[in-house]
Every structure is written in C-alpha cells, then in structure tokens.
PDB file of C-alpha atoms in Angstrom:
ATOM      1  CA  UNK A 133       3.240   4.781 -17.195  1.00 91.00           C
ATOM      2  CA  UNK A 134       0.096   4.534 -15.114  1.00 97.00           C
ATOM      3  CA  UNK A 135      -1.490   2.459 -12.387  1.00 98.00           C
ATOM      4  CA  UNK A 136      -4.894   0.855 -11.955  1.00 98.00           C
ATOM      5  CA  UNK A 137      -5.906   1.063  -8.303  1.00 98.00           C
ATOM      6  CA  UNK A 138      -8.639  -1.195  -6.939  1.00 98.00           C
ATOM      7  CA  UNK A 139     -10.502  -0.424  -3.713  1.00 98.00           C
ATOM      8  CA  UNK A 140     -12.803  -2.999  -2.135  1.00 98.00           C
ATOM      9  CA  UNK A 141     -13.825  -1.292   1.122  1.00 97.00           C
ATOM     10  CA  UNK A 142     -16.643   1.182   1.738  1.00 97.00           C
ATOM     11  CA  UNK A 143     -15.228   4.693   2.212  1.00 97.00           C
ATOM     12  CA  UNK A 144     -17.778   5.154   4.988  1.00 96.00           C
ATOM     13  CA  UNK A 145     -16.125   2.361   7.015  1.00 95.00           C
ATOM     14  CA  UNK A 146     -12.444   3.264   6.725  1.00 95.00           C
ATOM     15  CA  UNK A 147      -9.879   5.536   5.050  1.00 96.00           C
ATOM     16  CA  UNK A 148      -8.761   3.166   2.299  1.00 97.00           C
ATOM     17  CA  UNK A 149     -10.305   5.051  -0.632  1.00 98.00           C
ATOM     18  CA  UNK A 150      -9.051   8.396   0.687  1.00 98.00           C
ATOM     19  CA  UNK A 151      -5.552   6.993   1.111  1.00 98.00           C
ATOM     20  CA  UNK A 152      -5.681   5.546  -2.393  1.00 98.00           C
ATOM     21  CA  UNK A 153      -6.696   8.889  -3.891  1.00 98.00           C
ATOM     22  CA  UNK A 154      -3.894  10.537  -1.932  1.00 97.00           C
ATOM     23  CA  UNK A 155      -1.344   8.329  -3.678  1.00 98.00           C
ATOM     24  CA  UNK A 156      -2.692   8.483  -7.249  1.00 98.00           C
ATOM     25  CA  UNK A 157      -0.712  10.063 -10.040  1.00 98.00           C
ATOM     26  CA  UNK A 158      -2.356  11.979 -12.895  1.00 97.00           C
ATOM     27  CA  UNK A 159      -3.654   9.541 -15.483  1.00 97.00           C
ATOM     28  CA  UNK A 160      -4.167   6.684 -13.030  1.00 98.00           C
ATOM     29  CA  UNK A 161      -7.515   4.882 -12.757  1.00 98.00           C
ATOM     30  CA  UNK A 162      -9.414   3.870  -9.613  1.00 98.00           C
ATOM     31  CA  UNK A 163     -11.812   0.934  -9.882  1.00 98.00           C
ATOM     32  CA  UNK A 164     -14.176   0.526  -6.945  1.00 98.00           C
ATOM     33  CA  UNK A 165     -15.214  -3.091  -6.392  1.00 98.00           C
ATOM     34  CA  UNK A 166     -17.161  -5.061  -3.760  1.00 97.00           C
ATOM     35  CA  UNK A 167     -18.100  -2.673  -0.901  1.00 96.00           C
ATOM     36  CA  UNK A 168     -15.863  -0.116  -2.579  1.00 98.00           C
ATOM     37  CA  UNK A 169     -18.678   0.693  -5.031  1.00 97.00           C
ATOM     38  CA  UNK A 170     -20.346   2.844  -2.365  1.00 96.00           C
ATOM     39  CA  UNK A 171     -17.541   5.322  -3.013  1.00 97.00           C
ATOM     40  CA  UNK A 172     -19.065   6.047  -6.411  1.00 97.00           C
ATOM     41  CA  UNK A 173     -22.406   7.318  -5.091  1.00 96.00           C
ATOM     42  CA  UNK A 174     -23.464  10.889  -5.697  1.00 95.00           C
ATOM     43  CA  UNK A 175     -24.796  13.184  -3.008  1.00 94.00           C
ATOM     44  CA  UNK A 176     -22.687  11.780  -0.177  1.00 96.00           C
ATOM     45  CA  UNK A 177     -20.273  13.412   2.242  1.00 95.00           C
ATOM     46  CA  UNK A 178     -17.458  12.306  -0.055  1.00 96.00           C
ATOM     47  CA  UNK A 179     -18.802  13.526  -3.365  1.00 93.00           C
ATOM     48  CA  UNK A 180     -16.762  16.734  -3.300  1.00 94.00           C
ATOM     49  CA  UNK A 181     -13.535  14.821  -2.664  1.00 96.00           C
ATOM     50  CA  UNK A 182     -14.394  12.382  -5.433  1.00 97.00           C
ATOM     51  CA  UNK A 183     -15.309  15.129  -7.897  1.00 96.00           C
ATOM     52  CA  UNK A 184     -11.969  16.742  -7.186  1.00 97.00           C
ATOM     53  CA  UNK A 185     -10.157  13.445  -7.753  1.00 97.00           C
ATOM     54  CA  UNK A 186     -12.027  12.940 -11.023  1.00 97.00           C
ATOM     55  CA  UNK A 187     -10.180  15.936 -12.488  1.00 97.00           C
ATOM     56  CA  UNK A 188      -6.929  13.967 -12.675  1.00 97.00           C
ATOM     57  CA  UNK A 189      -7.922  10.325 -12.220  1.00 98.00           C
ATOM     58  CA  UNK A 190     -10.462   8.110 -14.009  1.00 98.00           C
ATOM     59  CA  UNK A 191     -13.098   6.639 -11.678  1.00 98.00           C
ATOM     60  CA  UNK A 192     -14.874   3.325 -12.273  1.00 98.00           C
ATOM     61  CA  UNK A 193     -17.201   0.986 -10.400  1.00 98.00           C
ATOM     62  CA  UNK A 194     -17.703  -2.703 -11.102  1.00 98.00           C
ATOM     63  CA  UNK A 195     -21.337  -2.869 -12.217  1.00 97.00           C
ATOM     64  CA  UNK A 196     -22.057  -6.435 -11.035  1.00 97.00           C
ATOM     65  CA  UNK A 197     -21.063  -5.375  -7.502  1.00 97.00           C
ATOM     66  CA  UNK A 198     -23.275  -2.303  -7.805  1.00 96.00           C
ATOM     67  CA  UNK A 199     -26.216  -4.384  -9.040  1.00 95.00           C
ATOM     68  CA  UNK A 200     -25.700  -6.989  -6.322  1.00 95.00           C
ATOM     69  CA  UNK A 201     -26.161  -4.252  -3.738  1.00 94.00           C
ATOM     70  CA  UNK A 202     -29.326  -2.911  -5.343  1.00 92.00           C
ATOM     71  CA  UNK A 203     -27.712   0.383  -6.263  1.00 94.00           C
ATOM     72  CA  UNK A 204     -29.050   1.801  -9.516  1.00 95.00           C
ATOM     73  CA  UNK A 205     -26.431   3.291 -11.830  1.00 95.00           C
ATOM     74  CA  UNK A 206     -28.397   6.555 -11.760  1.00 95.00           C
ATOM     75  CA  UNK A 207     -27.194   6.995  -8.162  1.00 95.00           C
ATOM     76  CA  UNK A 208     -23.566   7.249  -9.285  1.00 97.00           C
ATOM     77  CA  UNK A 209     -21.954  10.655  -9.191  1.00 96.00           C
ATOM     78  CA  UNK A 210     -21.085  12.348 -12.464  1.00 95.00           C
ATOM     79  CA  UNK A 211     -17.813  11.124 -13.890  1.00 95.00           C
ATOM     80  CA  UNK A 212     -17.951   7.627 -12.418  1.00 97.00           C
ATOM     81  CA  UNK A 213     -18.247   4.965 -15.100  1.00 97.00           C
ATOM     82  CA  UNK A 214     -19.598   1.435 -14.671  1.00 98.00           C
ATOM     83  CA  UNK A 215     -17.627  -1.480 -16.118  1.00 98.00           C
ATOM     84  CA  UNK A 216     -18.347  -5.204 -16.346  1.00 98.00           C
ATOM     85  CA  UNK A 217     -15.778  -7.957 -15.750  1.00 98.00           C
ATOM     86  CA  UNK A 218     -14.481  -7.680 -19.309  1.00 98.00           C
ATOM     87  CA  UNK A 219     -14.025  -3.963 -18.714  1.00 98.00           C
ATOM     88  CA  UNK A 220     -12.102  -4.778 -15.527  1.00 98.00           C
ATOM     89  CA  UNK A 221      -9.733  -6.917 -17.588  1.00 98.00           C
ATOM     90  CA  UNK A 222      -9.352  -4.131 -20.161  1.00 98.00           C
ATOM     91  CA  UNK A 223      -8.363  -1.720 -17.385  1.00 98.00           C
ATOM     92  CA  UNK A 224      -5.761  -4.149 -16.027  1.00 98.00           C
ATOM     93  CA  UNK A 225      -4.339  -4.564 -19.531  1.00 98.00           C
ATOM     94  CA  UNK A 226      -4.328  -0.832 -20.256  1.00 98.00           C
ATOM     95  CA  UNK A 227      -2.281   0.178 -17.199  1.00 98.00           C
ATOM     96  CA  UNK A 228       1.302  -0.751 -16.353  1.00 97.00           C
ATOM     97  CA  UNK A 229       0.566  -2.145 -12.902  1.00 97.00           C
ATOM     98  CA  UNK A 230      -2.328  -2.883 -10.591  1.00 98.00           C
ATOM     99  CA  UNK A 231      -2.291  -1.850  -6.960  1.00 98.00           C
ATOM    100  CA  UNK A 232      -4.924  -3.350  -4.676  1.00 98.00           C
ATOM    101  CA  UNK A 233      -5.907  -1.249  -1.680  1.00 97.00           C
ATOM    102  CA  UNK A 234      -7.017  -3.802   0.904  1.00 94.00           C
TER     103      UNK A 234
ATOM    104  CA  UNK B  32      16.940 -13.401 -15.291  1.00 74.00           C
ATOM    105  CA  UNK B  33      15.249 -10.027 -15.425  1.00 85.00           C
ATOM    106  CA  UNK B  34      15.269  -8.341 -12.040  1.00 88.00           C
ATOM    107  CA  UNK B  35      11.944  -6.728 -11.241  1.00 92.00           C
ATOM    108  CA  UNK B  36      11.231  -4.037  -8.728  1.00 94.00           C
ATOM    109  CA  UNK B  37       8.827  -5.442  -6.121  1.00 95.00           C
ATOM    110  CA  UNK B  38       7.070  -3.103  -3.714  1.00 97.00           C
ATOM    111  CA  UNK B  39       5.331  -4.488  -0.629  1.00 98.00           C
ATOM    112  CA  UNK B  40       2.795  -1.969   0.669  1.00 98.00           C
ATOM    113  CA  UNK B  41       1.942  -2.304   4.361  1.00 98.00           C
ATOM    114  CA  UNK B  42      -1.153  -0.441   5.564  1.00 98.00           C
ATOM    115  CA  UNK B  43      -2.237  -2.462   8.614  1.00 97.00           C
ATOM    116  CA  UNK B  44      -1.244  -2.296  12.283  1.00 97.00           C
ATOM    117  CA  UNK B  45       0.694  -5.345  13.516  1.00 97.00           C
ATOM    118  CA  UNK B  46      -1.429  -7.548  15.801  1.00 97.00           C
ATOM    119  CA  UNK B  47      -5.137  -6.902  15.122  1.00 95.00           C
ATOM    120  CA  UNK B  48      -5.034  -8.839  11.858  1.00 96.00           C
ATOM    121  CA  UNK B  49      -2.615 -11.296  10.251  1.00 96.00           C
ATOM    122  CA  UNK B  50      -1.718  -8.986   7.329  1.00 97.00           C
ATOM    123  CA  UNK B  51       1.473  -7.526   8.809  1.00 97.00           C
ATOM    124  CA  UNK B  52       2.992 -10.884   9.772  1.00 97.00           C
ATOM    125  CA  UNK B  53       2.009 -12.429   6.425  1.00 97.00           C
ATOM    126  CA  UNK B  54       3.613  -9.522   4.576  1.00 97.00           C
ATOM    127  CA  UNK B  55       6.878 -10.050   6.405  1.00 96.00           C
ATOM    128  CA  UNK B  56       6.764 -13.778   5.619  1.00 95.00           C
ATOM    129  CA  UNK B  57       6.214 -13.091   1.921  1.00 95.00           C
ATOM    130  CA  UNK B  58       9.012 -10.505   1.875  1.00 96.00           C
ATOM    131  CA  UNK B  59      11.429 -13.056   3.342  1.00 92.00           C
ATOM    132  CA  UNK B  60      10.333 -15.696   0.835  1.00 89.00           C
ATOM    133  CA  UNK B  61      10.551 -13.231  -2.046  1.00 86.00           C
ATOM    134  CA  UNK B  62      14.031 -12.151  -0.957  1.00 84.00           C
ATOM    135  CA  UNK B  63      15.307 -15.601  -1.889  1.00 85.00           C
ATOM    136  CA  UNK B  64      14.589 -14.858  -5.559  1.00 88.00           C
ATOM    137  CA  UNK B  65      17.147 -12.050  -5.901  1.00 86.00           C
ATOM    138  CA  UNK B  66      14.638  -9.379  -6.914  1.00 89.00           C
ATOM    139  CA  UNK B  67      14.823  -5.667  -6.132  1.00 93.00           C
ATOM    140  CA  UNK B  68      12.606  -5.418  -3.059  1.00 95.00           C
ATOM    141  CA  UNK B  69      11.259  -2.314  -1.306  1.00 97.00           C
ATOM    142  CA  UNK B  70       8.800  -2.009   1.561  1.00 98.00           C
ATOM    143  CA  UNK B  71       6.341   0.840   2.010  1.00 98.00           C
ATOM    144  CA  UNK B  72       4.694   1.686   5.333  1.00 98.00           C
ATOM    145  CA  UNK B  73       1.564   3.796   4.914  1.00 98.00           C
ATOM    146  CA  UNK B  74      -1.451   4.593   7.128  1.00 98.00           C
ATOM    147  CA  UNK B  75      -1.651   2.164  10.092  1.00 98.00           C
ATOM    148  CA  UNK B  76       1.272   0.233   8.577  1.00 98.00           C
ATOM    149  CA  UNK B  77       3.647   2.664  10.288  1.00 98.00           C
ATOM    150  CA  UNK B  78       2.642   1.100  13.633  1.00 97.00           C
ATOM    151  CA  UNK B  79       4.485  -2.069  12.569  1.00 98.00           C
ATOM    152  CA  UNK B  80       7.847  -0.357  13.049  1.00 98.00           C
ATOM    153  CA  UNK B  81       7.353   1.199  16.479  1.00 97.00           C
ATOM    154  CA  UNK B  82       9.951   0.298  19.092  1.00 96.00           C
ATOM    155  CA  UNK B  83       9.172  -1.280  22.440  1.00 95.00           C
ATOM    156  CA  UNK B  84       6.623  -3.834  21.232  1.00 97.00           C
ATOM    157  CA  UNK B  85       5.977  -6.503  23.884  1.00 96.00           C
ATOM    158  CA  UNK B  86       3.444  -9.225  23.096  1.00 96.00           C
ATOM    159  CA  UNK B  87       4.043 -11.314  26.252  1.00 95.00           C
ATOM    160  CA  UNK B  88       0.545 -10.552  27.467  1.00 95.00           C
ATOM    161  CA  UNK B  89      -1.381 -11.485  24.310  1.00 95.00           C
ATOM    162  CA  UNK B  90       0.148 -14.847  23.443  1.00 94.00           C
ATOM    163  CA  UNK B  91       1.318 -14.042  19.928  1.00 94.00           C
ATOM    164  CA  UNK B  92       4.817 -13.721  18.524  1.00 94.00           C
ATOM    165  CA  UNK B  93       6.421 -10.293  18.586  1.00 97.00           C
ATOM    166  CA  UNK B  94       7.716 -10.168  15.027  1.00 97.00           C
ATOM    167  CA  UNK B  95       9.021  -6.602  15.143  1.00 97.00           C
ATOM    168  CA  UNK B  96      12.677  -7.723  15.672  1.00 97.00           C
ATOM    169  CA  UNK B  97      12.464  -9.566  12.342  1.00 97.00           C
ATOM    170  CA  UNK B  98      12.558  -6.242  10.476  1.00 97.00           C
ATOM    171  CA  UNK B  99      16.135  -5.852  11.732  1.00 97.00           C
ATOM    172  CA  UNK B 100      17.092  -9.080   9.949  1.00 95.00           C
ATOM    173  CA  UNK B 101      15.917  -7.891   6.531  1.00 96.00           C
ATOM    174  CA  UNK B 102      19.300  -6.339   5.752  1.00 95.00           C
ATOM    175  CA  UNK B 103      20.859  -9.811   5.743  1.00 93.00           C
ATOM    176  CA  UNK B 104      18.470 -10.665   2.898  1.00 93.00           C
ATOM    177  CA  UNK B 105      19.426  -7.545   0.898  1.00 94.00           C
ATOM    178  CA  UNK B 106      16.108  -5.898   1.768  1.00 96.00           C
ATOM    179  CA  UNK B 107      17.409  -2.455   2.638  1.00 97.00           C
ATOM    180  CA  UNK B 108      14.717  -0.017   1.506  1.00 98.00           C
ATOM    181  CA  UNK B 109      11.983   0.586   4.057  1.00 98.00           C
ATOM    182  CA  UNK B 110      10.007   3.673   3.041  1.00 98.00           C
ATOM    183  CA  UNK B 111       7.873   5.224   5.801  1.00 98.00           C
ATOM    184  CA  UNK B 112       5.345   7.944   5.019  1.00 98.00           C
ATOM    185  CA  UNK B 113       5.842  11.101   7.089  1.00 98.00           C
ATOM    186  CA  UNK B 114       2.169  12.152   6.930  1.00 98.00           C
ATOM    187  CA  UNK B 115       1.034   8.748   8.221  1.00 98.00           C
ATOM    188  CA  UNK B 116       3.399   9.102  11.185  1.00 98.00           C
ATOM    189  CA  UNK B 117       2.248  12.647  11.972  1.00 97.00           C
ATOM    190  CA  UNK B 118      -1.458  11.769  11.703  1.00 97.00           C
ATOM    191  CA  UNK B 119      -0.866   9.129  14.387  1.00 97.00           C
ATOM    192  CA  UNK B 120       1.119  11.357  16.709  1.00 97.00           C
ATOM    193  CA  UNK B 121       4.352   9.545  15.911  1.00 96.00           C
ATOM    194  CA  UNK B 122       7.793  10.877  15.061  1.00 97.00           C
ATOM    195  CA  UNK B 123      10.723   9.009  13.483  1.00 98.00           C
ATOM    196  CA  UNK B 124      12.153   8.639  17.010  1.00 97.00           C
ATOM    197  CA  UNK B 125       9.240   6.333  17.875  1.00 97.00           C
ATOM    198  CA  UNK B 126      10.442   3.821  15.268  1.00 98.00           C
ATOM    199  CA  UNK B 127      12.992   1.105  15.902  1.00 98.00           C
ATOM    200  CA  UNK B 128      16.409   1.399  14.272  1.00 97.00           C
ATOM    201  CA  UNK B 129      16.823  -0.876  11.255  1.00 98.00           C
ATOM    202  CA  UNK B 130      20.351  -0.967   9.835  1.00 97.00           C
ATOM    203  CA  UNK B 131      22.099  -2.768   6.983  1.00 97.00           C
ATOM    204  CA  UNK B 132      25.705  -3.206   5.962  1.00 96.00           C
ATOM    205  CA  UNK B 133      26.463  -1.632   2.575  1.00 95.00           C
ATOM    206  CA  UNK B 134      28.705  -4.065   0.720  1.00 92.00           C
ATOM    207  CA  UNK B 135      29.520  -1.350  -1.857  1.00 94.00           C
ATOM    208  CA  UNK B 136      30.774   0.973   0.874  1.00 96.00           C
ATOM    209  CA  UNK B 137      33.184  -1.184   2.915  1.00 96.00           C
ATOM    210  CA  UNK B 138      30.247  -2.697   4.837  1.00 96.00           C
ATOM    211  CA  UNK B 139      29.377   0.617   6.457  1.00 97.00           C
ATOM    212  CA  UNK B 140      26.273   0.451   8.643  1.00 97.00           C
ATOM    213  CA  UNK B 141      23.443   2.518   7.195  1.00 97.00           C
ATOM    214  CA  UNK B 142      19.802   3.022   8.133  1.00 98.00           C
ATOM    215  CA  UNK B 143      17.239   1.065   6.082  1.00 98.00           C
ATOM    216  CA  UNK B 144      14.307   3.274   7.086  1.00 98.00           C
ATOM    217  CA  UNK B 145      13.732   6.323   4.922  1.00 98.00           C
ATOM    218  CA  UNK B 146      11.054   8.821   5.918  1.00 98.00           C
ATOM    219  CA  UNK B 147       9.425  10.263   2.789  1.00 98.00           C
ATOM    220  CA  UNK B 148       6.439  12.474   2.001  1.00 98.00           C
ATOM    221  CA  UNK B 149       3.110  11.243   0.637  1.00 98.00           C
ATOM    222  CA  UNK B 150       3.976  12.683  -2.776  1.00 98.00           C
ATOM    223  CA  UNK B 151       7.309  10.846  -2.729  1.00 98.00           C
ATOM    224  CA  UNK B 152       5.487   7.671  -1.687  1.00 98.00           C
ATOM    225  CA  UNK B 153       3.244   8.029  -4.737  1.00 98.00           C
ATOM    226  CA  UNK B 154       6.420   8.185  -6.857  1.00 98.00           C
ATOM    227  CA  UNK B 155       7.799   5.055  -5.170  1.00 98.00           C
ATOM    228  CA  UNK B 156       4.549   3.247  -5.940  1.00 98.00           C
ATOM    229  CA  UNK B 157       4.506   4.453  -9.532  1.00 98.00           C
ATOM    230  CA  UNK B 158       8.083   3.225  -9.961  1.00 97.00           C
ATOM    231  CA  UNK B 159       7.353  -0.361  -8.999  1.00 97.00           C
ATOM    232  CA  UNK B 160       7.020  -3.172 -11.529  1.00 96.00           C
ATOM    233  CA  UNK B 161       4.905  -5.222  -9.129  1.00 96.00           C
ATOM    234  CA  UNK B 162       2.921  -3.975  -6.131  1.00 97.00           C
ATOM    235  CA  UNK B 163       1.901  -6.451  -3.431  1.00 97.00           C
ATOM    236  CA  UNK B 164      -0.549  -5.088  -0.869  1.00 97.00           C
ATOM    237  CA  UNK B 165      -1.004  -6.098   2.743  1.00 97.00           C
TER     238      UNK B 165
END
C-alpha cells in the first residue's frame, strides 16, 4: 500500500512540502506540480532535505509546469524525475490513494 | 454498500481563508452517507480547535462550536498532531473539549479528540481509503 502525494506550492513560500515529506511512508511518491516544481531544483537551501527524502520516497515534477516557468530540466536535483500528464495518470494508477497537499 | 474510510485533512487556520469552514461543511454532508469518517488536524489546522474563539469583531461566523456537534453525526475521530501543537506553542489544554456518546458503551461520554504523534499521523493517512485535503 502506498500513497501519491501532490504538492502545488513553492517550498520557499510555505511549509507544505516539508510537512508532506514529514508524513510520507517508505515507498510513497511525491509529485511536485504548479509552483511546487521549484521544490525539485538543485543547489537550493532545501536540496539536502530533498536528497534525504529521496532515499525512501520517489520524487517527481510535472514537466509542463517546469517548462511553463522556464526552468530547464538540467536544473533539477539528482533523483528528481520529470513526468508528463500521462505519467501523472500512471502515478495515480500505481498508488493506492492520492493525497493533495494544498 | 461498501463502507470506505474517509480522512479529511485540515492544515489551515480558521478565518484567514475559507478552507476550514468548507471542510467542516463537507464533513457534515459526507456524514449523511454512513461512511467511516476521520478528521486530521495538522500544521495550522490545529488552530481550528482552539477554545475561546470570538468572531464578533470581524463579522464572520464563529464555526468552532460546530465541532462539538460532530458526535451526533457519528464523526467521533478527531486526530490532532502533537508536533503541530508544540510548534505553535499550544498544548492540548488550549483545545476545546469535543465529546461523543458511545452507543456501544451505554452511551458513555468520551473525548473525540486524540492527540497523536507525526509518525502516528502518517499511519492514519496511510490507512485511509480516500483522503480529502483542506
């Protein structure tokens, strides 16, 4: 049993992503969408926290949201994978439930 | 009908946005469908349950007493995260008392609010069939 978590807020604006990571179980996935994609950047003040999370949780960003913001995929930290909308659907289908962190 | 386990996750303080009131409305509506309902209060959501709320001065409804009516709708599991309370300088004593009558125990009055750790909250979330976030 596992959960897909979605986060749509920038982690530099509030604690939503941190709270989400604090409630993840091993084997869960976190998909960063909308302003949440900024959480996937490498070389930020959060990269260490994210790298630590990546040991037990899969990390994804929604590529169309990344592209819309002019962020090249090369800026993503190691271990964060880009998915398109079809990939989003696959993640929803793969996990037992989806929890949206608003 | 298959009974599903619904978890309503509340992470917003009560009056700055409409999320908290809307959550309570949806919980009350959902309660009519005889599902297994739990509420989680995490992060700023714990502010929803503080006692002594008085909205006379801001012209909006004080909906905090409504939590005390949830027991009548068989909504008797209000999980509050201990770490979220502590981070905000709150203790369980700062929360209002929410009771329900246990029909399986000669209608004994019991507290609906359960203070649990962050790790336990993660288990509650992982045990839900459906998670609705506010």
